[in-house]
């Protein structure tokens, strides 16, 4: 078949000219290049196209005329020891039964060499495959799945976004996974075929020649665009230098004059800036992404700012505008324009409108013109290690007016509490000796009025305190949970799930235990101390004695508190450890019953319970002792005061003065007694903060730094490069030198025995773990330097043993506060083969989901989770044993639907029947990739995969 091209004849590069020419590599290897030639002179560097190994075929191409610029040609250069067999395409087609496979290999490599230089690569909206051409009316970008697919009948389409793909309706155009065609208009005549089918019909040679000319033309256009890109780059650099200079000048001008640059700020940004300024944080506004789906801009801004956002209802029945809560982002009901709703200084909301730049007080009429939903934002804790002052600062944010009200009411309450003592002195010293009945009635009426006033002041003080505590605790608890959700896996690896949740709720639990009692007692003592200073107006000796006894009482209370700290810490530690154990026991209750381990679990629980109970008993004993000692303080103080009176060197004290000092002192000592009764709650403050330190101490990764690349719409390419991983630094390696590559749109399966590292590999892809060595890449960008939170928003994940959340089916699919619609939920349900099941339910999408999903079968739960993973049109879908509860029919329907999705799919599967159509399968064993290939290839080769098949068959 043809002539032999000697390995000695062509050591230099030589042209592959002629559409009808072909060469088979008999030995060695041959590199193929694009070459730009003008008058026989090579005008540009060679561009490598592919390397053909022994047994492969390379095809000739007629040079593409570039006019005065010469020609674009295809050349070859053999490696040492190569030899070629020259033939023709026609002869190759007639004599070689495997020509279709050779053509597919050539087209794939040839296309990749051109497509890899085109940026950005559009994300495919649909994929064609042999026997399946989707409806192309609603799509723009089409690619191929499952090898080379030839399309005919395309109308109004461009190939690779560079050249016309519709010279004639009957033309055949090959698509691969790395190439695409952009279509518009009606495409109802498109048909698909394989190279083998074209071979049988006798049209393969003609179709291959037209493909060569299109691809050469695409390479020509791409080279022209590269020249334009270089020119634009130079212009952009010049423009940026000029803009930087102008910006520097403007900044200098702002030092001396006021500009109106704020007028250019969008209304939404200005409203959010007002909300952020009130709450004490700054919003980060991302640049618009033309490739991104048009979701809610508030959600995108909040995510970029690392601020949690939730929708709240503005119900006029509750008269929300009289509240004093967080700042809100609201909207006009008619125009939809954004406004900032800011709490007033004394408890009434103000409306700030960016459009009019006016601030008005919210009334019922104003509230009626607003949209019924608004956005509330949760201020986060710092990304650095959190100190106690950071938590207190967040807790006390915007409490200035409340603090003033509380202080004023506290001082008034202190004065009122001193009034009876002062009135007793007046009555005893003046009114009774004077027998003035009228003034006695007046004194009685005054005391009644003071009692009413004291009640109102105490009510106001208590209301203010509850408001401050409630709002502060809610903010701090939400910020703690936000921080917990953003911690790295290594930061919480040593804690059990139940233990972590207990630590996160410690602020709320502390508030429930100490609310009112401790704060009220402390405030009473603080506000009564200055009042005791007034006693010096009556008698300095008695006043000094009272103050000394008061300080002594505080020292006694503090000593009991310090003695309790150690036991309080032990109590909290034991309680959280027990909560973590109980969470694990409940989750594993079926396994415990199956293995008959109830007795062992009970014995284990008893040990933890005893630790908790011993610490609790010790705390209660110290509490009882503190209560007893401080309870006797008023009597002891009274005896001391009487003793001082008896031993006065300067004679007896006036009865009125003594009674005033005595009454005020007893009020003060009663407060100390109440404080002694709550010393346990006081002593729990420090251990409670210690419980939060594991959540506060780690430093979060700063996602706003220059070292982290922003994430736009990813194409879906995933690559692991020589990854080694272990959960502990000195622990066993779970993954060992693992390398795999998933191209955009591919269906790749990962299989292996239990413990082979499959789930760990998915955790690395999700960024939940970091490789010990090696790297994970998305679209050729290292995950270590990407915003993994933004990345995970573009990944749909269904993990094994997933569960539903209480709510409705709709909420479980689209989530809460999601921009996804009901129609999006139905579309995802159809893809997950769930739509018929939901229609059969009486309440449809609004069917309630209970705590344990008891109304749904295991298969329905899995399909709801799959629908939730698909609802946001992810670029990558990760399924970890996600169909193990489905019957064969449902499993086939789900996998067929997932197979039609224009996304990269990575599936960890135990049931091998789910991955027969995978483009590639990686087989893991003991943390290593031991095999890779298609299902058919692996099933025919001896090895681990064959063993797995045999186990499932038998």
CSV table of C-alpha atoms in Angstrom, one decimal, residues 176-558:
chain,number,residue,atom,x,y,z
A,176,UNK,CA,-16.0,16.5,19.3
A,177,UNK,CA,-16.1,17.2,23.1
A,178,UNK,CA,-13.6,20.0,22.6
A,179,UNK,CA,-15.3,21.7,19.6
A,180,UNK,CA,-18.6,23.3,19.2
A,181,UNK,CA,-21.0,25.0,16.8
A,182,UNK,CA,-23.1,28.1,17.6
A,183,UNK,CA,-26.6,27.9,16.1
A,184,UNK,CA,-29.5,30.2,15.7
A,185,UNK,CA,-33.0,29.9,14.2
A,186,UNK,CA,-34.7,26.7,13.2
A,187,UNK,CA,-32.6,23.6,13.2
A,188,UNK,CA,-35.2,20.9,12.5
A,189,UNK,CA,-33.3,19.1,9.7
A,190,UNK,CA,-30.2,18.2,11.7
A,191,UNK,CA,-29.1,14.6,11.6
A,192,UNK,CA,-26.2,12.9,13.2
A,193,UNK,CA,-23.9,10.1,12.0
A,194,UNK,CA,-20.6,8.4,12.9
A,195,UNK,CA,-17.5,8.2,10.8
A,196,UNK,CA,-18.3,4.5,10.2
A,197,UNK,CA,-21.7,5.4,8.8
A,198,UNK,CA,-20.1,7.9,6.4
A,199,UNK,CA,-17.6,5.3,5.4
A,200,UNK,CA,-20.4,2.9,4.6
A,201,UNK,CA,-22.3,5.5,2.6
A,202,UNK,CA,-19.1,6.5,0.6
A,203,UNK,CA,-19.1,10.1,1.8
A,204,UNK,CA,-16.3,10.0,4.3
A,205,UNK,CA,-13.5,11.2,2.0
A,206,UNK,CA,-15.4,14.2,0.8
A,207,UNK,CA,-16.6,15.1,4.3
A,208,UNK,CA,-13.0,14.8,5.6
A,209,UNK,CA,-11.7,17.2,2.9
A,210,UNK,CA,-14.3,19.8,3.7
A,211,UNK,CA,-13.5,19.5,7.4
A,212,UNK,CA,-9.8,20.1,6.7
A,213,UNK,CA,-10.6,23.3,4.8
A,214,UNK,CA,-12.9,24.6,7.5
A,215,UNK,CA,-10.4,23.9,10.2
A,216,UNK,CA,-7.6,25.6,8.3
A,217,UNK,CA,-9.9,28.5,7.8
A,218,UNK,CA,-10.6,28.6,11.5
A,219,UNK,CA,-6.9,28.5,12.2
A,220,UNK,CA,-6.4,31.4,9.8
A,221,UNK,CA,-9.1,33.5,11.6
A,222,UNK,CA,-7.7,32.6,15.0
A,223,UNK,CA,-4.2,33.8,14.0
A,224,UNK,CA,-5.7,37.1,12.7
A,225,UNK,CA,-7.5,37.5,16.0
A,226,UNK,CA,-4.3,36.8,17.9
A,227,UNK,CA,-2.7,39.8,16.1
A,228,UNK,CA,-5.8,41.9,17.0
A,229,UNK,CA,-5.6,40.7,20.6
A,230,UNK,CA,-1.9,41.7,20.8
A,231,UNK,CA,-2.8,45.2,19.4
A,232,UNK,CA,-5.7,45.5,21.8
A,233,UNK,CA,-3.4,44.5,24.7
A,234,UNK,CA,-1.0,47.2,23.9
A,235,UNK,CA,-3.8,49.7,23.6
A,236,UNK,CA,-5.3,48.5,26.9
A,237,UNK,CA,-1.9,48.9,28.6
A,238,UNK,CA,-1.7,52.5,27.3
A,239,UNK,CA,-5.3,53.2,28.3
A,240,UNK,CA,-4.8,51.8,31.8
A,241,UNK,CA,-1.7,53.9,32.3
A,242,UNK,CA,-3.7,57.0,31.3
A,243,UNK,CA,-6.6,56.0,33.5
A,244,UNK,CA,-4.3,55.4,36.5
A,245,UNK,CA,-2.8,58.9,36.0
A,246,UNK,CA,-6.2,60.5,35.8
A,247,UNK,CA,-7.4,58.6,38.8
A,248,UNK,CA,-4.3,59.8,40.8
A,249,UNK,CA,-5.1,63.4,39.8
A,250,UNK,CA,-8.7,63.0,40.8
A,251,UNK,CA,-7.7,61.7,44.2
A,252,UNK,CA,-5.4,64.6,44.7
A,253,UNK,CA,-8.3,67.0,43.8
A,254,UNK,CA,-10.6,65.3,46.3
A,255,UNK,CA,-8.2,66.4,49.1
A,256,UNK,CA,-9.3,70.0,48.4
A,257,UNK,CA,-12.7,69.9,46.9
A,258,UNK,CA,-16.0,68.0,47.0
A,259,UNK,CA,-16.9,66.1,43.9
A,260,UNK,CA,-20.2,64.7,42.8
A,261,UNK,CA,-18.8,61.4,41.8
A,262,UNK,CA,-21.3,59.7,44.1
A,263,UNK,CA,-24.0,60.5,41.7
A,264,UNK,CA,-22.7,57.8,39.4
A,265,UNK,CA,-23.1,55.1,42.0
A,266,UNK,CA,-26.1,52.9,41.1
A,267,UNK,CA,-29.1,53.2,43.4
A,268,UNK,CA,-28.8,49.7,44.6
A,269,UNK,CA,-25.1,50.2,45.5
A,270,UNK,CA,-25.9,53.4,47.3
A,271,UNK,CA,-28.8,51.9,49.3
A,272,UNK,CA,-26.5,48.9,50.3
A,273,UNK,CA,-23.8,51.3,51.3
A,274,UNK,CA,-26.2,53.0,53.7
A,275,UNK,CA,-27.2,49.7,55.1
A,276,UNK,CA,-23.6,48.5,55.4
A,277,UNK,CA,-22.5,51.8,57.1
A,278,UNK,CA,-25.2,51.4,59.7
A,279,UNK,CA,-24.4,47.8,60.4
A,280,UNK,CA,-20.6,48.3,60.4
A,281,UNK,CA,-19.4,46.5,57.3
A,282,UNK,CA,-18.7,47.3,53.7
A,283,UNK,CA,-20.3,45.7,50.7
A,284,UNK,CA,-18.1,44.5,47.8
A,285,UNK,CA,-19.7,45.0,44.4
A,286,UNK,CA,-18.5,42.4,41.8
A,287,UNK,CA,-18.0,43.4,38.2
A,288,UNK,CA,-20.9,42.3,36.0
A,289,UNK,CA,-20.3,38.9,34.4
A,290,UNK,CA,-21.9,38.7,30.9
A,291,UNK,CA,-21.6,34.9,31.0
A,292,UNK,CA,-23.3,34.5,34.3
A,293,UNK,CA,-27.0,33.7,34.7
A,294,UNK,CA,-29.1,36.7,35.7
A,295,UNK,CA,-29.9,36.0,39.3
A,296,UNK,CA,-30.8,38.3,42.1
A,297,UNK,CA,-28.1,41.0,42.2
A,298,UNK,CA,-28.6,41.4,46.0
A,299,UNK,CA,-27.7,37.7,46.5
A,300,UNK,CA,-24.6,38.1,44.3
A,301,UNK,CA,-23.4,41.2,46.1
A,302,UNK,CA,-24.0,39.6,49.5
A,303,UNK,CA,-22.1,36.5,48.4
A,304,UNK,CA,-19.2,38.6,47.1
A,305,UNK,CA,-19.1,40.6,50.4
A,306,UNK,CA,-19.2,37.4,52.5
A,307,UNK,CA,-22.3,38.6,54.2
A,308,UNK,CA,-25.3,36.4,54.9
A,309,UNK,CA,-28.6,37.7,53.6
A,310,UNK,CA,-32.2,36.7,54.3
A,311,UNK,CA,-35.6,37.9,53.2
A,312,UNK,CA,-37.9,39.3,55.8
A,313,UNK,CA,-41.5,40.2,55.6
A,314,UNK,CA,-42.6,43.8,56.3
A,315,UNK,CA,-46.0,43.2,57.9
A,316,UNK,CA,-48.0,46.3,58.6
A,317,UNK,CA,-50.1,44.5,61.2
A,318,UNK,CA,-47.0,44.3,63.4
A,319,UNK,CA,-46.1,48.0,62.8
A,320,UNK,CA,-42.6,47.0,62.0
A,321,UNK,CA,-41.5,50.7,61.5
A,322,UNK,CA,-41.7,51.2,65.3
A,323,UNK,CA,-39.1,48.4,65.8
A,324,UNK,CA,-35.4,48.9,66.3
A,325,UNK,CA,-33.9,46.0,64.6
A,326,UNK,CA,-31.3,45.7,61.8
A,327,UNK,CA,-31.0,48.0,58.8
A,328,UNK,CA,-33.0,46.7,55.9
A,329,UNK,CA,-32.8,46.9,52.1
A,330,UNK,CA,-36.3,47.6,50.9
A,331,UNK,CA,-38.0,48.4,47.6
A,332,UNK,CA,-40.8,50.6,46.4
A,333,UNK,CA,-43.8,48.5,45.5
A,334,UNK,CA,-44.5,50.3,42.2
A,335,UNK,CA,-41.2,51.2,40.8
A,336,UNK,CA,-39.1,48.5,42.4
A,337,UNK,CA,-36.4,51.0,43.1
A,338,UNK,CA,-34.2,50.2,46.2
A,339,UNK,CA,-34.2,52.1,49.4
A,340,UNK,CA,-32.4,51.8,52.7
A,341,UNK,CA,-34.5,51.4,55.9
A,342,UNK,CA,-32.5,52.5,58.9
A,343,UNK,CA,-33.5,52.3,62.5
A,344,UNK,CA,-33.9,55.7,64.1
A,345,UNK,CA,-32.1,56.8,67.2
A,346,UNK,CA,-35.2,56.4,69.4
A,347,UNK,CA,-36.9,53.4,67.9
A,348,UNK,CA,-38.5,54.4,64.6
A,349,UNK,CA,-37.3,53.5,61.1
A,350,UNK,CA,-36.2,56.1,58.6
A,351,UNK,CA,-36.3,55.7,54.8
A,352,UNK,CA,-33.4,56.9,52.8
A,353,UNK,CA,-34.1,57.0,49.0
A,354,UNK,CA,-31.0,57.1,46.8
A,355,UNK,CA,-33.1,58.5,43.9
A,356,UNK,CA,-34.2,61.6,45.7
A,357,UNK,CA,-31.4,61.6,48.3
A,358,UNK,CA,-34.0,62.4,51.0
A,359,UNK,CA,-34.5,60.8,54.4
A,360,UNK,CA,-38.1,60.5,55.7
A,361,UNK,CA,-39.6,58.9,58.8
A,362,UNK,CA,-41.6,55.7,58.0
A,363,UNK,CA,-45.3,56.0,58.8
A,364,UNK,CA,-48.1,53.7,58.0
A,365,UNK,CA,-48.7,55.5,54.8
A,366,UNK,CA,-45.1,55.3,53.8
A,367,UNK,CA,-44.9,51.6,54.7
A,368,UNK,CA,-47.9,50.9,52.6
A,369,UNK,CA,-46.0,52.0,49.5
A,370,UNK,CA,-43.1,49.6,50.1
A,371,UNK,CA,-42.7,46.0,48.8
A,372,UNK,CA,-43.8,43.4,51.4
A,373,UNK,CA,-40.4,41.8,51.4
A,374,UNK,CA,-37.0,43.3,52.3
A,375,UNK,CA,-33.4,42.0,52.8
A,376,UNK,CA,-31.7,41.8,56.2
A,377,UNK,CA,-27.9,41.3,56.4
A,378,UNK,CA,-25.9,39.6,59.1
A,379,UNK,CA,-22.7,41.3,60.0
A,380,UNK,CA,-19.8,38.7,60.0
A,381,UNK,CA,-17.1,38.3,62.6
A,382,UNK,CA,-13.6,39.2,61.4
A,383,UNK,CA,-11.7,36.7,59.3
A,384,UNK,CA,-8.7,36.9,61.6
A,385,UNK,CA,-8.8,35.2,65.0
A,386,UNK,CA,-11.7,36.6,67.0
A,387,UNK,CA,-11.0,38.3,70.3
A,388,UNK,CA,-13.5,38.8,73.1
A,389,UNK,CA,-13.7,42.5,72.3
A,390,UNK,CA,-14.7,41.6,68.7
A,391,UNK,CA,-17.6,39.6,70.0
A,392,UNK,CA,-18.6,42.3,72.4
A,393,UNK,CA,-18.3,45.0,69.7
A,394,UNK,CA,-20.7,43.0,67.5
A,395,UNK,CA,-23.0,42.3,70.4
A,396,UNK,CA,-23.2,46.0,71.3
A,397,UNK,CA,-23.3,47.4,67.8
A,398,UNK,CA,-25.8,50.3,67.5
A,399,UNK,CA,-26.8,50.1,71.2
A,400,UNK,CA,-25.8,53.7,72.0
A,401,UNK,CA,-29.4,55.0,72.4
A,402,UNK,CA,-30.4,51.9,74.3
A,403,UNK,CA,-27.4,52.3,76.6
A,404,UNK,CA,-28.3,55.9,77.3
A,405,UNK,CA,-31.9,54.9,78.1
A,406,UNK,CA,-30.7,52.0,80.3
A,407,UNK,CA,-28.3,54.3,82.2
A,408,UNK,CA,-30.8,57.0,82.7
A,409,UNK,CA,-33.5,54.6,83.9
A,410,UNK,CA,-31.0,52.9,86.1
A,411,UNK,CA,-30.0,56.1,87.8
A,412,UNK,CA,-33.6,57.1,88.3
A,413,UNK,CA,-34.3,53.7,89.7
A,414,UNK,CA,-31.4,54.1,92.1
A,415,UNK,CA,-32.7,57.4,93.3
A,416,UNK,CA,-36.2,56.1,93.7
A,417,UNK,CA,-34.8,53.1,95.7
A,418,UNK,CA,-33.1,55.6,98.0
A,419,UNK,CA,-36.3,57.8,98.4
A,420,UNK,CA,-38.0,55.6,101.0
A,421,UNK,CA,-34.9,55.7,103.2
A,422,UNK,CA,-34.7,59.5,102.9
A,423,UNK,CA,-38.4,59.8,103.5
A,424,UNK,CA,-38.1,57.8,106.7
A,425,UNK,CA,-35.5,60.2,108.0
A,426,UNK,CA,-37.8,63.2,107.2
A,427,UNK,CA,-40.8,61.6,108.8
A,428,UNK,CA,-39.0,60.5,112.0
A,429,UNK,CA,-36.9,63.7,112.5
A,430,UNK,CA,-39.4,66.3,111.4
A,431,UNK,CA,-43.0,65.3,110.7
A,432,UNK,CA,-43.7,63.0,113.7
A,433,UNK,CA,-42.2,65.4,116.3
A,434,UNK,CA,-44.1,68.3,114.7
A,435,UNK,CA,-47.4,66.2,114.6
A,436,UNK,CA,-48.0,67.4,111.0
A,437,UNK,CA,-50.7,65.1,109.7
A,438,UNK,CA,-51.0,67.0,106.4
A,439,UNK,CA,-47.4,66.5,105.6
A,440,UNK,CA,-47.6,62.9,106.6
A,441,UNK,CA,-50.4,62.4,104.1
A,442,UNK,CA,-48.3,64.2,101.5
A,443,UNK,CA,-45.3,62.0,102.3
A,444,UNK,CA,-47.5,58.9,101.9
A,445,UNK,CA,-48.8,60.1,98.6
A,446,UNK,CA,-45.2,60.9,97.5
A,447,UNK,CA,-44.2,57.4,98.3
A,448,UNK,CA,-47.1,56.0,96.3
A,449,UNK,CA,-46.2,58.1,93.3
A,450,UNK,CA,-42.6,57.1,93.6
A,451,UNK,CA,-43.6,53.4,93.7
A,452,UNK,CA,-45.6,53.9,90.5
A,453,UNK,CA,-42.7,55.8,88.9
A,454,UNK,CA,-40.3,53.1,90.1
A,455,UNK,CA,-42.5,50.4,88.5
A,456,UNK,CA,-42.5,52.3,85.2
A,457,UNK,CA,-38.8,52.9,85.3
A,458,UNK,CA,-38.1,49.3,86.1
A,459,UNK,CA,-40.4,48.2,83.2
A,460,UNK,CA,-38.6,50.5,80.8
A,461,UNK,CA,-35.2,49.4,82.0
A,462,UNK,CA,-36.2,45.7,81.7
A,463,UNK,CA,-37.6,46.2,78.2
A,464,UNK,CA,-34.4,48.0,77.1
A,465,UNK,CA,-32.3,45.2,78.6
A,466,UNK,CA,-34.4,42.5,76.9
A,467,UNK,CA,-34.1,44.3,73.6
A,468,UNK,CA,-30.3,44.7,73.8
A,469,UNK,CA,-29.8,41.1,74.9
A,470,UNK,CA,-32.2,39.7,72.3
A,471,UNK,CA,-30.8,41.6,69.4
A,472,UNK,CA,-27.2,41.2,70.5
A,473,UNK,CA,-27.5,37.5,71.1
A,474,UNK,CA,-29.2,36.9,67.8
A,475,UNK,CA,-26.6,38.9,65.9
A,476,UNK,CA,-23.7,37.2,67.7
A,477,UNK,CA,-25.2,33.7,67.3
A,478,UNK,CA,-25.8,34.2,63.6
A,479,UNK,CA,-22.3,35.5,63.2
A,480,UNK,CA,-20.9,32.5,65.1
A,481,UNK,CA,-22.8,30.1,62.8
A,482,UNK,CA,-21.6,32.0,59.8
A,483,UNK,CA,-18.0,31.6,61.0
A,484,UNK,CA,-18.6,28.0,61.8
A,485,UNK,CA,-19.8,27.3,58.2
A,486,UNK,CA,-16.7,29.0,56.8
A,487,UNK,CA,-14.1,27.2,58.9
A,488,UNK,CA,-11.8,24.9,57.2
A,489,UNK,CA,-12.1,21.2,57.8
A,490,UNK,CA,-8.8,21.0,59.7
A,491,UNK,CA,-10.1,23.6,62.2
A,492,UNK,CA,-12.9,21.4,63.5
A,493,UNK,CA,-11.6,17.9,62.7
A,494,UNK,CA,-11.1,17.0,66.4
A,495,UNK,CA,-14.7,17.8,67.3
A,496,UNK,CA,-17.9,15.8,67.0
A,497,UNK,CA,-20.9,17.1,65.2
A,498,UNK,CA,-23.1,17.5,68.2
A,499,UNK,CA,-20.3,19.1,70.2
A,500,UNK,CA,-19.8,21.7,67.5
A,501,UNK,CA,-23.5,22.6,67.5
A,502,UNK,CA,-23.5,22.9,71.3
A,503,UNK,CA,-20.5,25.3,71.1
A,504,UNK,CA,-22.3,27.4,68.4
A,505,UNK,CA,-25.4,27.8,70.5
A,506,UNK,CA,-23.5,28.7,73.7
A,507,UNK,CA,-24.4,32.4,73.4
A,508,UNK,CA,-28.1,31.7,73.2
A,509,UNK,CA,-27.9,29.1,76.0
A,510,UNK,CA,-25.9,31.6,78.1
A,511,UNK,CA,-28.6,34.3,77.5
A,512,UNK,CA,-31.4,31.9,78.6
A,513,UNK,CA,-29.5,31.1,81.8
A,514,UNK,CA,-28.5,34.6,82.8
A,515,UNK,CA,-31.0,36.9,81.1
A,516,UNK,CA,-32.5,39.4,83.5
A,517,UNK,CA,-31.2,37.8,86.7
A,518,UNK,CA,-27.5,38.5,86.4
A,519,UNK,CA,-27.8,41.7,84.4
A,520,UNK,CA,-30.5,43.1,86.6
A,521,UNK,CA,-28.5,42.3,89.8
A,522,UNK,CA,-25.3,43.8,88.5
A,523,UNK,CA,-27.1,46.9,87.3
A,524,UNK,CA,-28.8,47.3,90.7
A,525,UNK,CA,-25.4,47.2,92.5
A,526,UNK,CA,-23.7,49.5,90.0
A,527,UNK,CA,-26.4,52.1,90.2
A,528,UNK,CA,-26.8,51.8,94.0
A,529,UNK,CA,-23.1,52.3,94.7
A,530,UNK,CA,-23.2,56.0,93.8
A,531,UNK,CA,-26.4,56.4,95.8
A,532,UNK,CA,-24.6,55.0,98.9
A,533,UNK,CA,-22.3,58.0,98.6
A,534,UNK,CA,-25.3,60.1,99.6
A,535,UNK,CA,-25.2,58.4,103.0
A,536,UNK,CA,-22.2,60.4,103.9
A,537,UNK,CA,-24.6,63.4,104.1
A,538,UNK,CA,-26.2,61.6,107.1
A,539,UNK,CA,-23.3,59.9,108.9
A,540,UNK,CA,-19.8,59.3,107.6
A,541,UNK,CA,-19.1,56.5,110.0
A,542,UNK,CA,-22.2,54.5,109.2
A,543,UNK,CA,-21.7,55.2,105.5
A,544,UNK,CA,-18.1,53.9,105.6
A,545,UNK,CA,-19.2,50.8,107.5
A,546,UNK,CA,-21.9,50.1,104.9
A,547,UNK,CA,-19.5,50.6,102.0
A,548,UNK,CA,-16.9,48.3,103.6
A,549,UNK,CA,-19.5,45.6,104.2
A,550,UNK,CA,-20.7,46.0,100.7
A,551,UNK,CA,-17.2,45.6,99.3
A,552,UNK,CA,-16.7,42.6,101.6
A,553,UNK,CA,-19.9,41.0,100.3
A,554,UNK,CA,-18.8,41.5,96.7
A,555,UNK,CA,-15.5,39.9,97.5
A,556,UNK,CA,-17.3,36.9,99.0
A,557,UNK,CA,-19.5,36.6,95.9
A,558,UNK,CA,-16.4,36.8,93.6
